[in-house]
Structures are given as structure tokens and as C-alpha cells.
Short mmCIF file of C-alpha atoms in Angstrom, two decimals:
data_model
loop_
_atom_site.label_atom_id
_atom_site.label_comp_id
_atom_site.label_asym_id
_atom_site.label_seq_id
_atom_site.Cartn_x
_atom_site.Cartn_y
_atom_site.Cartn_z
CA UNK A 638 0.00 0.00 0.00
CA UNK A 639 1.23 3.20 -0.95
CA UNK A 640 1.82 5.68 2.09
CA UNK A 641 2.36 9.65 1.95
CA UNK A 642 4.35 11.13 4.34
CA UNK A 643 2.78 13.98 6.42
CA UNK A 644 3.82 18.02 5.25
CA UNK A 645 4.21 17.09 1.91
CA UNK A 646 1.36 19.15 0.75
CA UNK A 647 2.24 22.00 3.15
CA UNK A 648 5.42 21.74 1.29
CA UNK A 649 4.33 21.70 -1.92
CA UNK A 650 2.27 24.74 -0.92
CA UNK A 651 5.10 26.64 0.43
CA UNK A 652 6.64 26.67 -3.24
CA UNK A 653 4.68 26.93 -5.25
CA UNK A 654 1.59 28.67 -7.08
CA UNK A 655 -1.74 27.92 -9.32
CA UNK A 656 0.19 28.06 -12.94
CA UNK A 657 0.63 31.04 -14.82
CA UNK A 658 1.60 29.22 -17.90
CA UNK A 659 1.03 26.43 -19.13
CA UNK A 660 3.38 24.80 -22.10
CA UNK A 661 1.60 23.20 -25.06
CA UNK A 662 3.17 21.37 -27.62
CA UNK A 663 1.22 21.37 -31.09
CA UNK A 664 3.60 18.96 -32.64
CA UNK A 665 7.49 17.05 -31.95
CA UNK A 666 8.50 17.87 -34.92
CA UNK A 667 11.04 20.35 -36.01
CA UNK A 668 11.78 21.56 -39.67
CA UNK A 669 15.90 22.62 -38.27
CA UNK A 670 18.10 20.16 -36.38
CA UNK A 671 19.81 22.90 -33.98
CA UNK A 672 23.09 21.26 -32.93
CA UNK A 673 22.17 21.90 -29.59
CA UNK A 674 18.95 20.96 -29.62
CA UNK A 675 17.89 18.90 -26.05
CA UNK A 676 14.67 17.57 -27.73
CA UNK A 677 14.95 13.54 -28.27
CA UNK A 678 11.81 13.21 -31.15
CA UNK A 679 12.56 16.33 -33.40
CA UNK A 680 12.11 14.47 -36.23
CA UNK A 681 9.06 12.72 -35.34
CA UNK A 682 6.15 14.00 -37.15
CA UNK A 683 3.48 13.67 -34.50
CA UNK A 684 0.75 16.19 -34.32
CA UNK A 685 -1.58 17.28 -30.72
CA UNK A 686 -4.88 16.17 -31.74
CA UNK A 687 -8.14 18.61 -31.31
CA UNK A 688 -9.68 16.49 -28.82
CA UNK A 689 -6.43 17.26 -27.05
CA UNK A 690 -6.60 20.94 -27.23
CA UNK A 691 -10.19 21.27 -26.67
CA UNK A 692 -9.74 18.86 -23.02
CA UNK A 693 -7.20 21.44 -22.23
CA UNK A 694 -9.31 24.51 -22.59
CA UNK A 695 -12.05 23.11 -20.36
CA UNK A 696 -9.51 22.33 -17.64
CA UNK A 697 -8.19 25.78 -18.11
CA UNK A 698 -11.43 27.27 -17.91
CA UNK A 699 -11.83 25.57 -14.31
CA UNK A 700 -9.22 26.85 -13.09
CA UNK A 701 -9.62 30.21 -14.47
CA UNK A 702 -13.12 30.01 -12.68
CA UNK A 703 -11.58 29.20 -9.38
CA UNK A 704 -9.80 32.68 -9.63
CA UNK A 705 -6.78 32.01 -11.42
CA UNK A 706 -4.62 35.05 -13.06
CA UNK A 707 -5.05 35.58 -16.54
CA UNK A 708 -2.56 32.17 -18.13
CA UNK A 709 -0.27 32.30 -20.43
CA UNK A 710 -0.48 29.66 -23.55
CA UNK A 711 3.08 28.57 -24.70
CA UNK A 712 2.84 26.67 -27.69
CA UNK A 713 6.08 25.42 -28.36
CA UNK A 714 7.25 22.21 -29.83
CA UNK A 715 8.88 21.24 -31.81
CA UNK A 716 8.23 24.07 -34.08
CA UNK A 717 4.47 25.02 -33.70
CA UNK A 718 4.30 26.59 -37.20
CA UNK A 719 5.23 23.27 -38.62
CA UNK A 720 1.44 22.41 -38.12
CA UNK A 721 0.97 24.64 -40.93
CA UNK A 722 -2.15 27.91 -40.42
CA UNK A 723 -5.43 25.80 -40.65
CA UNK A 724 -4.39 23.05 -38.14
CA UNK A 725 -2.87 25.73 -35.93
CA UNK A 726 -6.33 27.77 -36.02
CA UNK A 727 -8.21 24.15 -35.17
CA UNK A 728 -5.76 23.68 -32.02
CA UNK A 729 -6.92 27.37 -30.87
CA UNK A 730 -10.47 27.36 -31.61
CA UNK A 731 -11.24 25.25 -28.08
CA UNK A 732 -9.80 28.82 -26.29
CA UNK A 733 -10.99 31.56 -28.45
CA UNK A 734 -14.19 32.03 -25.59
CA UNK A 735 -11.48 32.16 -22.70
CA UNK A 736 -9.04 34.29 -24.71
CA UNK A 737 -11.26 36.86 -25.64
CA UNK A 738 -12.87 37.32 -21.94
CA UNK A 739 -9.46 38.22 -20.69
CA UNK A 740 -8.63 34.75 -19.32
CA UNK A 741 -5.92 33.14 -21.12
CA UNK A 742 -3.22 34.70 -23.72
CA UNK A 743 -1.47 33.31 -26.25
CA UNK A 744 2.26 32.79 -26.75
CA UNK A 745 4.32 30.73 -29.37
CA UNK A 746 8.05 30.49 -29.66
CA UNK A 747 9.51 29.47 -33.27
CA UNK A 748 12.33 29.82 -34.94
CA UNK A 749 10.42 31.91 -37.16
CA UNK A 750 11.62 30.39 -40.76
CA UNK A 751 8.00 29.44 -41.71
CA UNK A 752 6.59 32.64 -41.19
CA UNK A 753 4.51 33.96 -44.24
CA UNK A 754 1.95 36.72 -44.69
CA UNK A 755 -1.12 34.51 -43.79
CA UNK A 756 0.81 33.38 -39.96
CA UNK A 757 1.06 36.89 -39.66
CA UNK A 758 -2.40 37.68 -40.42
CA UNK A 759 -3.47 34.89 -37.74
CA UNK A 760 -0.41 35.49 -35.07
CA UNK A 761 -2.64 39.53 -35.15
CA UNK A 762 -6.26 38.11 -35.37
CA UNK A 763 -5.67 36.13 -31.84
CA UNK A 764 -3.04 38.53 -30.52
CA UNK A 765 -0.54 35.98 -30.15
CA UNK A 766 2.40 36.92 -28.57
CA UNK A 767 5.90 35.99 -30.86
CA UNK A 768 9.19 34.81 -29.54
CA UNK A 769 11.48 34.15 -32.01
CA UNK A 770 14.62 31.96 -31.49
CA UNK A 771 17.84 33.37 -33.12
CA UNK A 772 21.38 33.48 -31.93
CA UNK A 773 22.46 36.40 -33.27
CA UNK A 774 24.03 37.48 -36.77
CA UNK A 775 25.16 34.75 -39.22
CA UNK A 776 28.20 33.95 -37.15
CA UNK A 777 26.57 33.36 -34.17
CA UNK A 778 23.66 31.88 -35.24
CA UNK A 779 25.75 29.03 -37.25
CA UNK A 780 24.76 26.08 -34.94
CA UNK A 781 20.80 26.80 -36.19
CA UNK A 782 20.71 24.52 -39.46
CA UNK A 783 18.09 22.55 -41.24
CA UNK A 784 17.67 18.76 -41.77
CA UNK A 785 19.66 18.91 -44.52
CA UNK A 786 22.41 21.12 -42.02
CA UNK A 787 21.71 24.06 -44.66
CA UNK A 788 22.46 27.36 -42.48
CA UNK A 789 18.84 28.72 -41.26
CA UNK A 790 19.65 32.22 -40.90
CA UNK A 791 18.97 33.72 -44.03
CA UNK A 792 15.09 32.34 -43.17
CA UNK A 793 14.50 33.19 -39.98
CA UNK A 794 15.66 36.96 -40.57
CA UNK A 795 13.13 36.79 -43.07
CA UNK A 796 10.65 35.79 -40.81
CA UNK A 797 11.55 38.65 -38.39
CA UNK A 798 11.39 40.80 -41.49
CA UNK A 799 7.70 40.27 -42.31
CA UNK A 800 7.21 39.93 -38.80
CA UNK A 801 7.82 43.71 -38.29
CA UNK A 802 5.94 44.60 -42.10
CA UNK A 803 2.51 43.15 -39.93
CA UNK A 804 3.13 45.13 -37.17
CA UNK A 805 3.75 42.49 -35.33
CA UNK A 806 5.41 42.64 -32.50
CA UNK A 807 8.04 39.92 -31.27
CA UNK A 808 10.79 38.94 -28.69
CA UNK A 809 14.09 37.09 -28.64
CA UNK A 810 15.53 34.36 -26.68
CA UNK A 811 19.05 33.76 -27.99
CA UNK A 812 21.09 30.56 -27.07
CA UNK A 813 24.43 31.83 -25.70
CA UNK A 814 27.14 29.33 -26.85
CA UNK A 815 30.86 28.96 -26.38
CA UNK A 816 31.08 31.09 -29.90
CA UNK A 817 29.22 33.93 -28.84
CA UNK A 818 29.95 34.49 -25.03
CA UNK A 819 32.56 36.15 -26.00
CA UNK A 820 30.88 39.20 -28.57
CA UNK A 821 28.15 40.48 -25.80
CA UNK A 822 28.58 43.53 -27.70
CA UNK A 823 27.72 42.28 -30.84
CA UNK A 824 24.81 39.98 -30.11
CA UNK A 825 23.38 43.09 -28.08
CA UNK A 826 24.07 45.44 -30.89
CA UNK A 827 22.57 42.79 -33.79
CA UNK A 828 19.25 42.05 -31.37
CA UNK A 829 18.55 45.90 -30.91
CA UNK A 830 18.54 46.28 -34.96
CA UNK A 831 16.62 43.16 -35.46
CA UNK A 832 13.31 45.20 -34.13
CA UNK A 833 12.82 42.84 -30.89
CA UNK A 834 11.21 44.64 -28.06
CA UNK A 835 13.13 42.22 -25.32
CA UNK A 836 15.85 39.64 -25.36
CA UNK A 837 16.38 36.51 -22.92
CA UNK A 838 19.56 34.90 -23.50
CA UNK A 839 19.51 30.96 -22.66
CA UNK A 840 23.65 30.36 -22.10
CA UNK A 841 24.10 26.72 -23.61
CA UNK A 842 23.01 23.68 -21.22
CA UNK A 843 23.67 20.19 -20.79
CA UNK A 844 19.94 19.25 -21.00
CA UNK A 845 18.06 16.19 -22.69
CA UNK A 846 19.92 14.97 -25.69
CA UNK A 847 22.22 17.67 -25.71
CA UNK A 848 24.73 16.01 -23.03
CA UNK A 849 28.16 15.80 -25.24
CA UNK A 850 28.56 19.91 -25.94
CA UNK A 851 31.38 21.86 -24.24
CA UNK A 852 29.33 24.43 -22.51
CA UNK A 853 30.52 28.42 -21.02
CA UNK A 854 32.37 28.10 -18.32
CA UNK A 855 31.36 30.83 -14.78
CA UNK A 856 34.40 32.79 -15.78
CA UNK A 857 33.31 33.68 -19.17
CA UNK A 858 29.43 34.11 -17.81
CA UNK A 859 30.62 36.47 -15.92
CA UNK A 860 32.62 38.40 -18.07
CA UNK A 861 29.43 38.17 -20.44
CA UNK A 862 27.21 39.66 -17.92
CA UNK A 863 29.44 42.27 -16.82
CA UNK A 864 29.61 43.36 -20.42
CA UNK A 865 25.93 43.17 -21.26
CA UNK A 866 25.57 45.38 -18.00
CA UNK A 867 27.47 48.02 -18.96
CA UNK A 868 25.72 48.26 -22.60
CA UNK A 869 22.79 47.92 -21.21
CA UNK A 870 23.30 51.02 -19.30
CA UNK A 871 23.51 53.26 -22.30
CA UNK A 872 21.33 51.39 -24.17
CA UNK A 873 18.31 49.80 -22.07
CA UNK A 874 16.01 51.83 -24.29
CA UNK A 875 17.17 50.01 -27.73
CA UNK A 876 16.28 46.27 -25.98
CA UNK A 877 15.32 45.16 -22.89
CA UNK A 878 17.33 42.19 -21.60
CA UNK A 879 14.83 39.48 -19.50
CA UNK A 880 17.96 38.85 -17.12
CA UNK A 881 18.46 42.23 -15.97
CA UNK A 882 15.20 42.96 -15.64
CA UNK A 883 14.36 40.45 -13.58
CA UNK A 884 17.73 41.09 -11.30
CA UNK A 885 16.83 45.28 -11.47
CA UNK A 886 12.94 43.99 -10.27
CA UNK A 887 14.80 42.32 -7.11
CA UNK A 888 17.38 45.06 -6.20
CA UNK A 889 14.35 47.62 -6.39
CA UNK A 890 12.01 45.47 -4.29
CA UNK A 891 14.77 45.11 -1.29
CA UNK A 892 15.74 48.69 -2.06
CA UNK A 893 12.40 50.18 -1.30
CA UNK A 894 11.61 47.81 1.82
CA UNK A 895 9.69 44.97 0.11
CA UNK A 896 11.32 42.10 0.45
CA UNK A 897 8.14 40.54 1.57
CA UNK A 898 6.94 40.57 -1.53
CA UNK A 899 9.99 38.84 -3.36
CA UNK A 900 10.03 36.69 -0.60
CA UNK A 901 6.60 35.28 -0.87
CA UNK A 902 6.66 34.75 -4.17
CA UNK A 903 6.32 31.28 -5.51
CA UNK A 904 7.56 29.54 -8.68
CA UNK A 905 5.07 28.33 -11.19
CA UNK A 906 4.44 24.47 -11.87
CA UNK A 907 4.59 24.91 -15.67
CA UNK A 908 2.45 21.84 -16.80
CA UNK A 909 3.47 21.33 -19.91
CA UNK A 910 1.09 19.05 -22.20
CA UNK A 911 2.67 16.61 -24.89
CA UNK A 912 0.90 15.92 -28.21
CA UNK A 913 -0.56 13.14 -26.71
CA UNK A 914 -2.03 15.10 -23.63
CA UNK A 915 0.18 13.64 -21.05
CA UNK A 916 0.89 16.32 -18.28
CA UNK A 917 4.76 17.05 -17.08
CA UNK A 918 5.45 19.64 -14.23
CA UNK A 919 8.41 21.33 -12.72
CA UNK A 920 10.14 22.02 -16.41
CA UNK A 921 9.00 21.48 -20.46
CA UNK A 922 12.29 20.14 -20.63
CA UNK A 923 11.46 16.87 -18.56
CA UNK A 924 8.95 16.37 -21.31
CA UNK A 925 9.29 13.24 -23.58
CA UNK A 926 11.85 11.80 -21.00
CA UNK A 927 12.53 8.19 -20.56
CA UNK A 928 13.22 7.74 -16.83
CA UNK A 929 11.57 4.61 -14.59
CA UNK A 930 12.22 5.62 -11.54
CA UNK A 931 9.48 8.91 -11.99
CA UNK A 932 7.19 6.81 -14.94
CA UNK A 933 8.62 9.50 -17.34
CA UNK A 934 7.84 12.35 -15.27
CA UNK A 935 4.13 11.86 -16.17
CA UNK A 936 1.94 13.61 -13.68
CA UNK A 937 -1.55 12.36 -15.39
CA UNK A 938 -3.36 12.99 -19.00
CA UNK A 939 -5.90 15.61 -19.88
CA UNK A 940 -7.70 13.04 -21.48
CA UNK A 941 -8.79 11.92 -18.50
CA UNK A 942 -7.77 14.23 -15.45
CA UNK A 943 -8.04 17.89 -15.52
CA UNK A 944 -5.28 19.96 -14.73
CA UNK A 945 -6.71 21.39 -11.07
CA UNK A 946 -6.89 17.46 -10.29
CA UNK A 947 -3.35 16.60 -11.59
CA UNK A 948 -2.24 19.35 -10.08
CA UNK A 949 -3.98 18.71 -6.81
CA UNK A 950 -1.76 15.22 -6.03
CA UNK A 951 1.44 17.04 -7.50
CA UNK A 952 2.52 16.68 -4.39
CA UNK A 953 1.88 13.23 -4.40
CA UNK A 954 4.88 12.51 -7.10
CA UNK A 955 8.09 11.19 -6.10
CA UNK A 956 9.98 13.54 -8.35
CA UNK A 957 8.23 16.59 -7.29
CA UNK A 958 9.11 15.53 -3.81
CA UNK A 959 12.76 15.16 -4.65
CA UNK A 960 12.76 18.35 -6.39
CA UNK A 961 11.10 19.72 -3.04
CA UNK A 962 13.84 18.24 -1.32
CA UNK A 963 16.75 19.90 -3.28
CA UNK A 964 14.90 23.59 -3.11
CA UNK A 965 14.40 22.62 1.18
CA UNK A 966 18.83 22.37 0.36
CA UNK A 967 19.38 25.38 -1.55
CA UNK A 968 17.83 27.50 0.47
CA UNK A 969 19.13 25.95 3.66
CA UNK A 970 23.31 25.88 1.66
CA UNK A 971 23.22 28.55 -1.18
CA UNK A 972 24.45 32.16 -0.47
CA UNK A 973 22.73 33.30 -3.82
CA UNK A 974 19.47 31.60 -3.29
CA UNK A 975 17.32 34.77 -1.93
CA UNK A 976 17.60 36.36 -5.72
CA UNK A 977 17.66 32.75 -7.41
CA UNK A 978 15.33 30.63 -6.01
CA UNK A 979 16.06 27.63 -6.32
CA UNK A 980 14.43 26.81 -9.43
CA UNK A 981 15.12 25.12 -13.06
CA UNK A 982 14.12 20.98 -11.93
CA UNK A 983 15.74 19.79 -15.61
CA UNK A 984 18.89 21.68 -14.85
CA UNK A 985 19.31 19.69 -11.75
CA UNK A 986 18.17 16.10 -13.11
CA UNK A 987 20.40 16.83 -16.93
CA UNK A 988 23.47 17.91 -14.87
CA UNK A 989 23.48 16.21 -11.39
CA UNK A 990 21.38 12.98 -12.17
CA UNK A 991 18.75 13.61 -9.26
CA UNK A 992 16.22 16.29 -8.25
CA UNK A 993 17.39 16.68 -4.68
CA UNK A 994 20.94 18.27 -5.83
CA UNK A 995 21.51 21.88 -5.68
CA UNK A 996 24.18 23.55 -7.16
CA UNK A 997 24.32 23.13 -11.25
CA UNK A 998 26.40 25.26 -13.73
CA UNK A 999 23.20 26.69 -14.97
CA UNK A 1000 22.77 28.30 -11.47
CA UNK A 1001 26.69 29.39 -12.00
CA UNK A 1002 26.47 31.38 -15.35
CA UNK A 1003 22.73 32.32 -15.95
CA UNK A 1004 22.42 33.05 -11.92
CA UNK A 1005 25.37 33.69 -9.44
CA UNK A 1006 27.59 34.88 -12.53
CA UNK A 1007 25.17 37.79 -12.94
CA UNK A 1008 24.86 38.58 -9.41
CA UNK A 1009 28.80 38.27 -9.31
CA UNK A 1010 29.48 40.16 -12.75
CA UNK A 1011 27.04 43.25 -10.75
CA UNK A 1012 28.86 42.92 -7.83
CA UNK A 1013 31.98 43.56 -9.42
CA UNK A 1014 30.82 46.05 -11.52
CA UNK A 1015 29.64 48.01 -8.15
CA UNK A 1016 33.12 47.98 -6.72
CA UNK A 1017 34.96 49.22 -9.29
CA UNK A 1018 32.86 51.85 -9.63
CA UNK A 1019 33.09 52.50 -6.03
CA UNK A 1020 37.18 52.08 -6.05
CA UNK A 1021 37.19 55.21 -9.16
CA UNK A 1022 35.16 57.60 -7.19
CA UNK A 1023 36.62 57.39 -3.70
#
């Protein structure tokens, strides 16, 4: 008979919040084969079904009803456009009721080489907010190839290019690789022509089937973040940079005497739904995971759960209880876990092999390098003016 230890509710609790977002993948499949790419079935042509989507939207709606913020819609595959406009419009029919009362809002992150006039005329008609994926100019970007490992660059530009003719607006998340972390400069400089409103940059990580990679080291993180700092400075109203923002959103909350607030915030569960409808949590990137020990990190399907249910026994799982276990560490051992967190569960199982470890070179170059790169930063500044 399977027992449940007491507290593991309260603990579950104590982290975490109703979702905000909730990942859908349309399709697998991807039309590039990114060299870094962590997803294992790329090239498997599977598609999310209707009855899929439309399950979905009736779980969102109860949980929407229950007094839920406003959640956010990532489709993201696989490359969502690959479903091609009419099948894409099918998958968001189920939500058009919810999205247009306020209740949920669309995202979709692509790597934006399929764009064409009619995705623009749709991504506007259900005010879909676009994330593209590029790395940067040619040089940079090199490592973003097709099946056929034809460069993708020219393409996706091109996307961006009648992204901006629609009036449609987009953001950036750029993979940071050992061939760019050193030209901040020049992947700032390249983003802030491209027309993006924001930039996130993802530095490289050893994550699903992207395990044999030589990844930045802290030292040149650091270096990178102390650079994109200082442009920023001059130029925070060209692009916006997700990483500072979120690190200037902390320093102003403890500045002005609310560290309450920072403090009591909680990290999202993410459920992220598979073509299939099976329901991950923690991170998209445990998604379409082989691993026993957690039955493939499957938390339930929507086929036959909603999500308030699945997400109801999360606490239930035994790897969101190891994961609960290794934030229960970091907080206790890490001297940068009041701005981090603790967060990022595929980081820890990718790198470390188990949910209860801490410390992972994600949290040393996205993480302590930027607090450390600020630092820094602070005390030279401090050293020329005394």
C-alpha cells in the first residue's frame, strides 16, 4: 500500500503557485536540427490532436473560474508553425471564448523560418504573442541549421522581417554558446537592430539529448554579464534584456523595503502538455523523457484528469518531492538563493542525475555569474570615485 508522508502538501504549498503558464506542444516535430537541440523526437512528425486541445481549454477554464490570473499559452514544440495555419487555427479554436474574456493569452516560440503573410495575419487576429529563437548574426547563429544542415539564418531573418511589415510585435531568446559568449557587444548590438522589443539569453546547457557539448564556463558568464551590463546602461532603451530585468525587479524590491513581496513569491508548476495530452510539471524540458524511476515524469493525462486534479496530487509525485527536497537544500546551503530561487528541476536532473541536488552550472552562469558580474561592476565603480 502506498503511504504519503505527512507536510508534503504544506510543502508543496510553500513553493509553489496555481500556474501562470502552461506549455503546449502542437507537434514534436522540427523543420531545423539545432546542434544543440535537447529535444529527443525532433524528427518525429506527430501532431496534438483537437480532442487534445479542446480537453485542455475546459480544464483551463476551471481553473480560471476558481480565480486564477489571466494564463499564459506557450505553444512550443517542436516548431508550432510546422502544423501549418489551418491546423494551428483548429488547435486554438477550443480557447478563443477564454481568450477573448481576458482569461488566457497566447504565446508561441519558433524559430520563425516558416513565417509567411497569412501566420502573420493569424499570429494579429488572436493577438498571439511571438518569440522568435535566433542566436544572433550569421556567425553566431551558425549552430541553427536545417535537416539537410543548410544554415537557417537567411530564413528566420526573413521571418523577423515580415514579422515587423505586420506590425507584429516579437521577442528574442538567444542561445548563448561557447562562440558567442565572447561578442556580448555584438549579439546586443545585432538584437537591438533586429526590431525585438526584449531579449532573454539561454547560455548553452547540458539538457536532454544535448549532453556531449562543451558548454561556457562561470568565468566567461561572468565576463558576459558584466559586459551586457554596462551596454545595457547606455542602451536599455534600444532592448530590454529578460535577465536584468528580472535582477533590477529584485534590487528595487529590497531597495524600497519589500522584500516581503519577493520573498513570498512562488515559482510556477509549468504543466506542460505533450501531443498526446500527457501532463509534465516542474520544467518542459522533462517532457518526452525516458526515466523509470518517476514513470517518465508523467503527472496524469488531460484526457482523463483535468489539470486542477493533476495538479492537486502534484505533491503526491516522487519527483516533485525530490525536487522539493533539493529547493528545502538550496535554500538551507546557497548564499545566492534569496535572488535565485532555487528553481530550473531539468537543470538539476540533466546535470546532477537527481532532483534533490543543488548547485548546477546553470545556477553558475545564468544566476550567481550575474549577481557576481554586478557585484563587481559596483566595486569598481566604487574604487574610481573614492
Amino acid at each position: 500500500m502506498r503511504t504519503h508522508a505527512p507536510g508534503w502538501r504544506a510543502r508543496y504549498d510553500q513553493w509553489f503557485t496555481a500556474p501562470q503558464t502552461v506549455v503546449v506542444q502542437p507537434t514534436t516535430w522540427c523543420n531545423l536540427d539545432c546542434r544543440y537541440c535537447y529535444l529527443p523526437f525532433r524528427k518525429l512528425k506527430r501532431q496534438m490532436p483537437v480532442a487534445v486541445a479542446a480537453a485542455l481549454a475546459a480544464s483551463v477554464a476551471q481553473l480560471t473560474a476558481s480565480g486564477s490570473p489571466t494564463i499564459g499559452l506557450v505553444w512550443h514544440g517542436g516548431e508550432p508553425l510546422a502544423v501549418g495555419p489551418q491546423k494551428f487555427t483548429r488547435l486554438l479554436a477550443p480557447f478563443e471564448d477564454l481568450r477573448r474574456a481576458g482569461c488566457i493569452r497566447h504565446y508561441v516560440q519558433t524559430n520563425a523560418t516558416l513565417i509567411t503573410d497569412t501566420w502573420c495575419e493569424l499570429l494579429a487576429a488572436h493577438d498571439i504573442s511571438v518569440g522568435v529563437s535566433i542566436d544572433g548574426p550569421a556567425t553566431m547563429n551558425a549552430l541553427r541549421v536545417d535537416l539537410r544542415s543548410k544554415p537557417a539564418f537567411d530564413r528566420v531573418l526573413r521571418g523577423t522581417q515580415r514579422l515587423r511589415a505586420h506590425g507584429v510585435p516579437f521577442s528574442v531568446i538567444s542561445v548563448v554558446t561557447t562562440a558567442s559568449i565572447t561578442r556580448p557587444e555584438e549579439l546586443l548590438e545585432f538584437l537591438a537592430e533586429l526590431g525585438c522589443h526584449s531579449a532573454g539569453f539561454n547560455i548553452e546547457e547540458i539538457e536532454g539529448v544535448n549532453a556531449g557539448r562543451q558548454v561556457p564556463t562561470s568565468e566567461q558568464a561572468e565576463e558576459f554579464w558584466r559586459r551586457t551590463l554596462t551596454w545595457s546602461r547606455s542602451h536599455h532603451d534600444r532592448l530590454e534584456v529578460r535577465e536584468l530585468d528580472r535582477l533590477g525587479e529584485y534590487l528595487h524590491l529590497i531597495r524600497t523595503g519589500q522584500r516581503a513581496e519577493w520573498n513570498e513569491r512562488r515559482h510556477d508548476p509549468i504543466p506542460t502538455v505533450s501531443v498526446t495530452g500527457d501532463v509534465v510539471l516542474l520544467s518542459p524540458e522533462l517532457a518526452d523523457t525516458a526515466e523509470a524511476a518517476y514513470d517518465d515524469f508523467r503527472a496524469g493525462n488531460i484526457l482523463r484528469h483535468p489539470l486542477d486534479e493533476i495538479l492537486g496530487r502534484a505533491h503526491r509525485l516522487r519527483y516533485v518531492r525530490d525536487f522539493l527536497t533539493g529547493l528545502d537544500r538550496c535554500q538551507a546551503e546557497c548564499p545566492f538563493f534569496d535572488f535565485c530561487r532555487g528553481a530550473q528541476a531539468a537543470n538539476r536532473y540533466f546535470e546532477n542525475g537527481s532532483l534533490r541536488s543543488t548547485e548546477t552550472n546553470h545556477c553558475r552562469v545564468s544566476r550567481q555569474a550575474l549577481i557576481t558580474a554586478l557585484s563587481n561592476l559596483a566595486a569598481k565603480e566604487k574604487e574610481r570615485t573614492s
